[in-house]
Short mmCIF file of C-alpha atoms in Angstrom, two decimals:
data_model
loop_
_atom_site.label_atom_id
_atom_site.label_comp_id
_atom_site.label_asym_id
_atom_site.label_seq_id
_atom_site.Cartn_x
_atom_site.Cartn_y
_atom_site.Cartn_z
CA UNK A 1 32.10 -20.87 10.71
CA UNK A 2 28.18 -19.49 10.28
CA UNK A 3 26.63 -21.71 7.99
CA UNK A 4 23.22 -19.73 8.09
CA UNK A 5 21.57 -17.98 5.28
CA UNK A 6 20.48 -14.44 5.94
CA UNK A 7 17.70 -12.73 4.09
CA UNK A 8 17.13 -8.82 3.79
CA UNK A 9 13.68 -7.58 3.19
CA UNK A 10 13.13 -3.64 2.59
CA UNK A 11 9.91 -1.45 2.16
CA UNK A 12 10.91 1.92 0.99
CA UNK A 13 7.97 4.51 1.35
CA UNK A 14 7.29 8.11 0.69
CA UNK A 15 6.97 8.79 4.71
CA UNK A 16 8.75 5.91 6.33
CA UNK A 17 10.95 2.71 5.12
CA UNK A 18 11.56 -0.40 7.06
CA UNK A 19 14.23 -3.16 6.97
CA UNK A 20 14.03 -6.79 8.14
CA UNK A 21 16.48 -9.57 8.24
CA UNK A 22 15.65 -13.20 8.94
CA UNK A 23 17.30 -16.58 8.64
CA UNK A 24 16.35 -19.44 6.32
CA UNK A 25 14.01 -20.71 9.20
CA UNK A 26 11.94 -17.75 9.11
CA UNK A 27 13.26 -16.24 12.28
CA UNK A 28 13.39 -12.49 12.24
CA UNK A 29 16.88 -11.36 13.67
CA UNK A 30 16.84 -7.58 12.81
CA UNK A 31 14.95 -4.69 12.21
CA UNK A 32 15.48 -1.06 11.00
CA UNK A 33 13.27 1.91 10.53
CA UNK A 34 13.81 5.22 8.68
CA UNK A 35 12.48 8.08 6.87
CA UNK A 36 11.17 8.51 3.32
CA UNK A 37 13.24 6.79 0.47
CA UNK A 38 10.99 7.23 -2.48
CA UNK A 39 13.14 8.59 -5.33
CA UNK A 40 10.34 11.16 -6.18
CA UNK A 41 10.75 12.68 -2.92
CA UNK A 42 14.34 12.55 -2.00
CA UNK A 43 16.03 11.68 -5.24
CA UNK A 44 18.08 8.58 -5.95
CA UNK A 45 20.95 9.90 -3.66
CA UNK A 46 18.37 10.03 -0.64
CA UNK A 47 17.08 6.68 -1.71
CA UNK A 48 20.59 5.27 -1.34
CA UNK A 49 21.03 6.92 2.05
CA UNK A 50 17.81 5.63 3.57
CA UNK A 51 18.39 2.24 2.46
CA UNK A 52 21.87 2.52 4.08
CA UNK A 53 20.70 3.59 7.25
CA UNK A 54 17.92 1.04 7.87
CA UNK A 55 19.87 -1.89 6.39
CA UNK A 56 22.61 -0.99 9.04
CA UNK A 57 20.23 -0.95 11.87
CA UNK A 58 19.00 -4.44 10.79
CA UNK A 59 22.49 -5.66 10.38
CA UNK A 60 23.40 -4.28 13.87
CA UNK A 61 20.44 -5.66 15.52
CA UNK A 62 20.96 -9.11 13.86
CA UNK A 63 24.74 -9.19 14.48
CA UNK A 64 26.03 -9.79 11.02
CA UNK A 65 27.77 -8.00 8.51
CA UNK A 66 26.46 -7.11 4.92
CA UNK A 67 28.53 -9.33 3.09
CA UNK A 68 26.86 -12.08 4.88
CA UNK A 69 23.31 -11.43 3.25
CA UNK A 70 22.26 -14.26 1.00
CA UNK A 71 19.51 -12.60 -0.92
CA UNK A 72 17.61 -9.32 -0.74
CA UNK A 73 13.99 -8.30 -1.98
CA UNK A 74 12.79 -4.67 -1.96
CA UNK A 75 9.26 -3.24 -2.23
CA UNK A 76 9.90 0.39 -3.41
CA UNK A 77 7.55 3.24 -3.47
CA UNK A 78 8.11 5.15 -6.91
CA UNK A 79 9.63 2.24 -8.94
CA UNK A 80 6.56 2.20 -11.18
CA UNK A 81 8.02 1.87 -14.86
CA UNK A 82 10.68 -0.62 -16.37
CA UNK A 83 13.15 2.05 -17.25
CA UNK A 84 13.33 2.69 -13.66
CA UNK A 85 14.72 -0.67 -12.66
CA UNK A 86 18.40 -0.18 -13.60
CA UNK A 87 18.33 3.25 -11.89
CA UNK A 88 17.17 1.71 -8.75
CA UNK A 89 19.42 -1.14 -8.95
CA UNK A 90 22.56 1.18 -9.33
CA UNK A 91 21.27 3.18 -6.28
CA UNK A 92 21.16 -0.42 -4.53
CA UNK A 93 24.58 -1.00 -5.45
CA UNK A 94 25.88 2.09 -3.89
CA UNK A 95 24.50 1.09 -0.71
CA UNK A 96 26.92 -1.80 -0.46
CA UNK A 97 24.51 -4.60 -1.40
CA UNK A 98 26.46 -7.37 -3.34
CA UNK A 99 24.17 -10.40 -2.83
CA UNK A 100 21.37 -11.10 -5.57
CA UNK A 101 18.45 -8.53 -5.05
CA UNK A 102 15.02 -8.59 -6.65
CA UNK A 103 12.88 -5.30 -6.58
CA UNK A 104 9.16 -4.25 -7.08
CA UNK A 105 6.65 -1.82 -6.31
CA UNK A 106 5.71 -1.51 -2.78
CA UNK A 107 2.26 -2.66 -3.38
CA UNK A 108 3.76 -5.81 -4.73
CA UNK A 109 5.43 -7.08 -1.75
CA UNK A 110 2.20 -6.79 0.20
CA UNK A 111 0.82 -9.80 -2.03
CA UNK A 112 3.59 -12.07 -0.62
CA UNK A 113 3.16 -10.77 3.04
CA UNK A 114 -0.54 -10.89 2.92
CA UNK A 115 -1.53 -14.04 0.85
CA UNK A 116 -0.59 -17.45 1.82
CA UNK A 117 -0.54 -18.34 -1.70
CA UNK A 118 2.14 -15.76 -2.44
CA UNK A 119 0.33 -14.41 -5.51
CA UNK A 120 -2.94 -12.56 -6.46
CA UNK A 121 -4.02 -8.86 -6.33
CA UNK A 122 -2.80 -6.01 -3.79
CA UNK A 123 -5.29 -2.96 -3.58
CA UNK A 124 -3.75 -0.12 -1.44
CA UNK A 125 -6.38 2.41 -0.08
CA UNK A 126 -4.54 5.11 1.88
CA UNK A 127 -3.59 8.68 1.20
CA UNK A 128 -3.93 7.43 -2.41
CA UNK A 129 -4.47 4.24 -4.13
CA UNK A 130 -2.40 1.44 -5.95
CA UNK A 131 -2.96 -1.87 -7.32
CA UNK A 132 -0.64 -4.48 -8.32
CA UNK A 133 -0.90 -8.17 -9.32
CA UNK A 134 1.47 -11.06 -9.48
CA UNK A 135 1.06 -14.31 -11.37
CA UNK A 136 1.60 -17.73 -9.39
CA UNK A 137 5.33 -17.89 -11.21
CA UNK A 138 6.04 -14.07 -10.33
CA UNK A 139 7.04 -13.82 -13.91
CA UNK A 140 4.17 -11.58 -14.69
CA UNK A 141 2.96 -8.43 -13.19
CA UNK A 142 -0.30 -6.84 -13.60
CA UNK A 143 -1.02 -3.42 -12.93
CA UNK A 144 -4.46 -1.50 -12.23
CA UNK A 145 -3.24 1.95 -11.89
CA UNK A 146 -1.78 4.49 -14.40
CA UNK A 147 -0.40 6.70 -11.40
CA UNK A 148 -1.80 10.15 -12.50
CA UNK A 149 -4.69 10.44 -10.57
CA UNK A 150 -7.91 11.74 -11.85
CA UNK A 151 -6.24 11.90 -15.34
CA UNK A 152 -5.66 8.26 -15.57
CA UNK A 153 -9.09 7.63 -14.07
CA UNK A 154 -8.17 6.51 -10.53
CA UNK A 155 -9.24 9.52 -7.75
CA UNK A 156 -9.54 6.70 -5.39
CA UNK A 157 -7.76 6.84 -2.05
CA UNK A 158 -8.63 9.22 1.24
CA UNK A 159 -8.45 12.47 -0.93
CA UNK A 160 -10.68 11.02 -3.75
CA UNK A 161 -13.32 9.90 -0.99
CA UNK A 162 -13.47 13.31 0.48
CA UNK A 163 -13.69 14.89 -3.10
CA UNK A 164 -16.82 12.59 -3.57
CA UNK A 165 -18.21 13.34 -0.43
CA UNK A 166 -17.75 17.29 -1.25
CA UNK A 167 -19.64 16.61 -4.49
CA UNK A 168 -22.75 15.58 -2.36
CA UNK A 169 -22.56 18.78 -0.67
CA UNK A 170 -22.13 21.03 -3.48
CA UNK A 171 -25.28 19.28 -5.18
CA UNK A 172 -27.22 19.84 -1.88
CA UNK A 173 -26.35 23.71 -2.00
CA UNK A 174 -27.13 23.91 -5.82
CA UNK A 175 -30.40 21.80 -5.44
CA UNK A 176 -28.84 19.12 -7.71
CA UNK A 177 -29.17 16.43 -4.96
CA UNK A 178 -30.75 15.80 -1.67
CA UNK A 179 -29.64 17.12 1.82
CA UNK A 180 -26.93 15.21 3.35
CA UNK A 181 -25.36 15.18 6.96
CA UNK A 182 -22.08 15.54 5.29
CA UNK A 183 -22.67 19.38 4.99
CA UNK A 184 -23.10 19.88 8.61
CA UNK A 185 -20.21 17.64 9.54
CA UNK A 186 -17.99 19.68 7.09
CA UNK A 187 -19.37 23.09 8.05
CA UNK A 188 -18.20 22.55 11.60
CA UNK A 189 -14.90 20.82 10.87
CA UNK A 190 -14.03 23.90 8.79
CA UNK A 191 -15.72 26.60 10.85
CA UNK A 192 -17.68 27.78 7.90
CA UNK A 193 -20.72 30.08 8.48
CA UNK A 194 -22.83 28.12 6.22
CA UNK A 195 -23.12 25.65 3.23
CA UNK A 196 -22.43 28.72 0.92
CA UNK A 197 -19.73 29.92 2.68
CA UNK A 198 -18.34 26.29 2.70
CA UNK A 199 -18.65 25.90 -1.06
CA UNK A 200 -17.36 29.34 -1.70
CA UNK A 201 -14.43 28.73 0.68
CA UNK A 202 -13.44 25.48 -1.18
CA UNK A 203 -13.63 27.24 -4.36
CA UNK A 204 -11.34 30.14 -3.41
CA UNK A 205 -9.07 27.68 -1.38
CA UNK A 206 -9.97 29.34 2.04
CA UNK A 207 -10.82 25.45 3.07
CA UNK A 208 -8.44 22.77 2.07
CA UNK A 209 -9.49 18.94 2.42
CA UNK A 210 -6.79 16.36 3.46
CA UNK A 211 -6.80 12.61 3.07
CA UNK A 212 -7.39 12.50 6.61
CA UNK A 213 -10.68 14.19 6.22
CA UNK A 214 -12.04 10.90 5.26
CA UNK A 215 -12.47 9.92 8.73
CA UNK A 216 -15.53 12.38 8.71
CA UNK A 217 -17.08 10.71 5.72
CA UNK A 218 -16.83 7.33 7.83
CA UNK A 219 -18.37 8.73 10.88
CA UNK A 220 -21.22 10.24 8.78
CA UNK A 221 -21.94 6.83 6.97
CA UNK A 222 -22.00 5.16 10.10
CA UNK A 223 -25.13 7.11 10.93
CA UNK A 224 -26.70 5.95 7.90
CA UNK A 225 -26.38 9.08 5.70
CA UNK A 226 -26.99 7.95 2.19
CA UNK A 227 -24.61 10.18 0.24
CA UNK A 228 -21.83 9.29 2.61
CA UNK A 229 -22.40 5.86 2.15
CA UNK A 230 -22.65 6.36 -1.61
CA UNK A 231 -19.27 7.81 -1.71
CA UNK A 232 -17.85 4.86 0.30
CA UNK A 233 -19.44 2.52 -2.30
CA UNK A 234 -18.33 4.54 -5.25
CA UNK A 235 -14.72 4.26 -3.85
CA UNK A 236 -14.97 0.43 -3.28
CA UNK A 237 -16.22 -0.07 -6.71
CA UNK A 238 -13.52 2.25 -8.22
CA UNK A 239 -10.65 0.15 -6.26
CA UNK A 240 -12.44 -3.11 -7.29
CA UNK A 241 -12.48 -1.94 -11.00
CA UNK A 242 -8.60 -1.26 -10.61
CA UNK A 243 -8.16 -4.82 -9.32
CA UNK A 244 -9.96 -6.29 -12.31
CA UNK A 245 -7.83 -4.48 -14.92
CA UNK A 246 -4.83 -6.49 -13.13
CA UNK A 247 -6.82 -9.60 -13.17
CA UNK A 248 -7.49 -9.51 -16.96
CA UNK A 249 -3.99 -8.79 -17.38
CA UNK A 250 -3.04 -11.71 -15.69
CA UNK A 251 -5.88 -13.90 -16.97
CA UNK A 252 -6.72 -15.35 -13.67
CA UNK A 253 -10.49 -14.78 -13.92
CA UNK A 254 -11.22 -18.26 -13.21
CA UNK A 255 -8.67 -18.74 -10.53
CA UNK A 256 -9.34 -18.80 -6.63
CA UNK A 257 -6.81 -15.93 -5.34
CA UNK A 258 -6.28 -13.34 -2.81
CA UNK A 259 -7.13 -9.58 -3.02
CA UNK A 260 -4.97 -8.20 -0.44
CA UNK A 261 -6.28 -5.00 1.15
CA UNK A 262 -3.63 -2.60 2.26
CA UNK A 263 -4.01 0.82 4.12
CA UNK A 264 -6.04 2.41 6.59
CA UNK A 265 -9.15 3.18 4.61
CA UNK A 266 -10.05 -0.34 4.51
CA UNK A 267 -10.64 -0.03 8.18
CA UNK A 268 -13.18 3.01 7.95
CA UNK A 269 -16.35 1.21 6.82
CA UNK A 270 -17.18 -2.46 5.76
CA UNK A 271 -19.00 -1.18 2.68
CA UNK A 272 -16.03 -0.26 1.05
CA UNK A 273 -14.71 -4.09 1.17
CA UNK A 274 -18.30 -5.07 0.18
CA UNK A 275 -18.44 -2.67 -2.84
CA UNK A 276 -15.04 -3.68 -3.91
CA UNK A 277 -15.81 -7.48 -3.83
CA UNK A 278 -19.17 -7.07 -5.29
CA UNK A 279 -17.03 -5.32 -8.43
CA UNK A 280 -14.19 -7.94 -8.64
CA UNK A 281 -16.83 -11.02 -8.12
CA UNK A 282 -18.52 -9.85 -11.59
CA UNK A 283 -15.17 -10.80 -13.24
CA UNK A 284 -13.53 -13.28 -10.92
CA UNK A 285 -16.23 -15.11 -8.70
CA UNK A 286 -13.67 -17.14 -6.60
CA UNK A 287 -11.59 -13.95 -5.54
CA UNK A 288 -11.12 -13.60 -1.82
CA UNK A 289 -10.50 -10.39 0.16
CA UNK A 290 -7.62 -10.37 2.70
CA UNK A 291 -6.86 -7.54 4.99
CA UNK A 292 -3.22 -7.18 5.54
CA UNK A 293 -2.40 -7.35 8.99
CA UNK A 294 1.28 -7.80 9.04
CA UNK A 295 4.19 -5.43 7.89
CA UNK A 296 4.82 -5.24 4.02
CA UNK A 297 8.50 -5.69 4.71
CA UNK A 298 7.72 -9.44 5.49
CA UNK A 299 6.90 -9.76 1.74
CA UNK A 300 10.32 -8.07 1.27
CA UNK A 301 12.11 -10.77 3.19
CA UNK A 302 10.44 -13.57 1.33
CA UNK A 303 11.37 -11.97 -2.13
CA UNK A 304 14.80 -11.94 -0.78
CA UNK A 305 14.65 -15.71 -0.58
CA UNK A 306 13.13 -15.96 -3.92
CA UNK A 307 15.95 -13.79 -5.34
CA UNK A 308 18.37 -16.25 -3.92
CA UNK A 309 16.91 -19.13 -4.98
CA UNK A 310 16.10 -20.31 -1.63
CA UNK A 311 12.84 -22.10 -1.40
CA UNK A 312 10.26 -21.56 1.76
CA UNK A 313 7.16 -22.94 2.70
CA UNK A 314 4.25 -21.82 4.78
CA UNK A 315 5.90 -23.00 8.08
CA UNK A 316 8.75 -20.48 7.23
CA UNK A 317 6.38 -17.87 6.19
CA UNK A 318 4.39 -18.31 9.47
CA UNK A 319 7.37 -18.27 11.50
CA UNK A 320 8.58 -14.92 9.92
CA UNK A 321 5.11 -13.19 10.65
CA UNK A 322 5.16 -14.54 14.20
CA UNK A 323 8.73 -13.52 14.81
CA UNK A 324 8.53 -10.08 12.93
CA UNK A 325 5.68 -9.18 15.20
CA UNK A 326 7.70 -9.90 18.35
CA UNK A 327 10.71 -8.20 17.03
CA UNK A 328 8.64 -5.15 16.14
CA UNK A 329 6.81 -5.09 19.59
CA UNK A 330 10.26 -5.11 21.10
CA UNK A 331 11.48 -2.07 18.82
CA UNK A 332 8.38 -0.22 19.48
CA UNK A 333 8.86 -0.59 23.17
CA UNK A 334 12.50 0.51 23.09
CA UNK A 335 11.59 3.63 21.30
CA UNK A 336 11.75 6.97 23.62
#
C-alpha cells in the first residue's frame, strides 16, 4: 500500500501551462506542459481541457492515479475577481480532481515560489504587468493592479516601456524634448525613412510596436541615452507604485518582506529594479527585491500542500526547487 502524499501544482497561463507533482518530502515526481489555459483566451472548457492534459502528463510521469492526489494548488491567469472563483472551481471539478484544491492568480504563486518566507509581494513585468500580495497567514490578498491597462493607471510592461520610449522620439520630432538615440534605433528597426516618417507611420498604423521591442530600449539605455534611461526609470517607478498599493492593503509597511520580481523585463537593465526599490522604500524601507529564478509552478505545489493542511518547512521547499530543476532539465532534453 502506498502511504505517500502527493501534491499537484498548476500554473495556467495565456500562452503556456505547467503541472508539477511532488511528494511530502518535496521530491518532484512528474511534470506536464501544455498550451494556453486562461479562460479569457480559450474559455472555461478550454481551461478544463488544458488542465486535464498537463495533469495527465504529470500523473503518468509520476506513476500515480489522479485519485491518489492529496491536494492541489493552482495559479491561474485570468482569475482576477471573486465572482470567478466558483467558475474556476467548477471547471477544475470537470477535470476530475476530487482532492482539496486552492486557487489564486498566477502572480500569487510566484510569491510562494520566490520568497523563502512564503508571503509578501510579487510584481510581474513581461508583455504586461501584474502585482499581488499575500499576508503571512495567506488569508488576505493585496492587489496593485486593476487590470485595465492605461484606463486603470497601469501601462507598465514591455509594451508600456516601448510607448514611453516612443514619446521621447515624438518629443524630439516636435521639439518638445531633446534628441535621443532611440530615434535612430526605431528608424532602423522599422525601416522608416526618417523621424517624420516614423512618427507618421506609427500614427497611421504602418509601423506597429510590440512588447519585444523593449529590447531596443534596453540596448539604447546601455549606451547611456538619457531618454531610454528615463523610460526604464519610469517603468520601475510605476511598478513600484503598484507594489505600494498592495503593501498598503496588507498593512505591512513596517515589515521585512520580499518583493518577488517575475518576468523577462527585470533582466533588461538594473535601473528598473533600482527604480522600483527606490519607490517601494519610500513606504516600506525593509522590503527586499528577489528575482524569481524557479518555475512559478513550484509555488502551486506548495499551495497544494497548504490546501491539504499538510505543513512544510524550508527543507521541503528547498528540495522541491532542486528536484524540479532536475526534472525540468530532463524534460527539456527529451523534447524533439
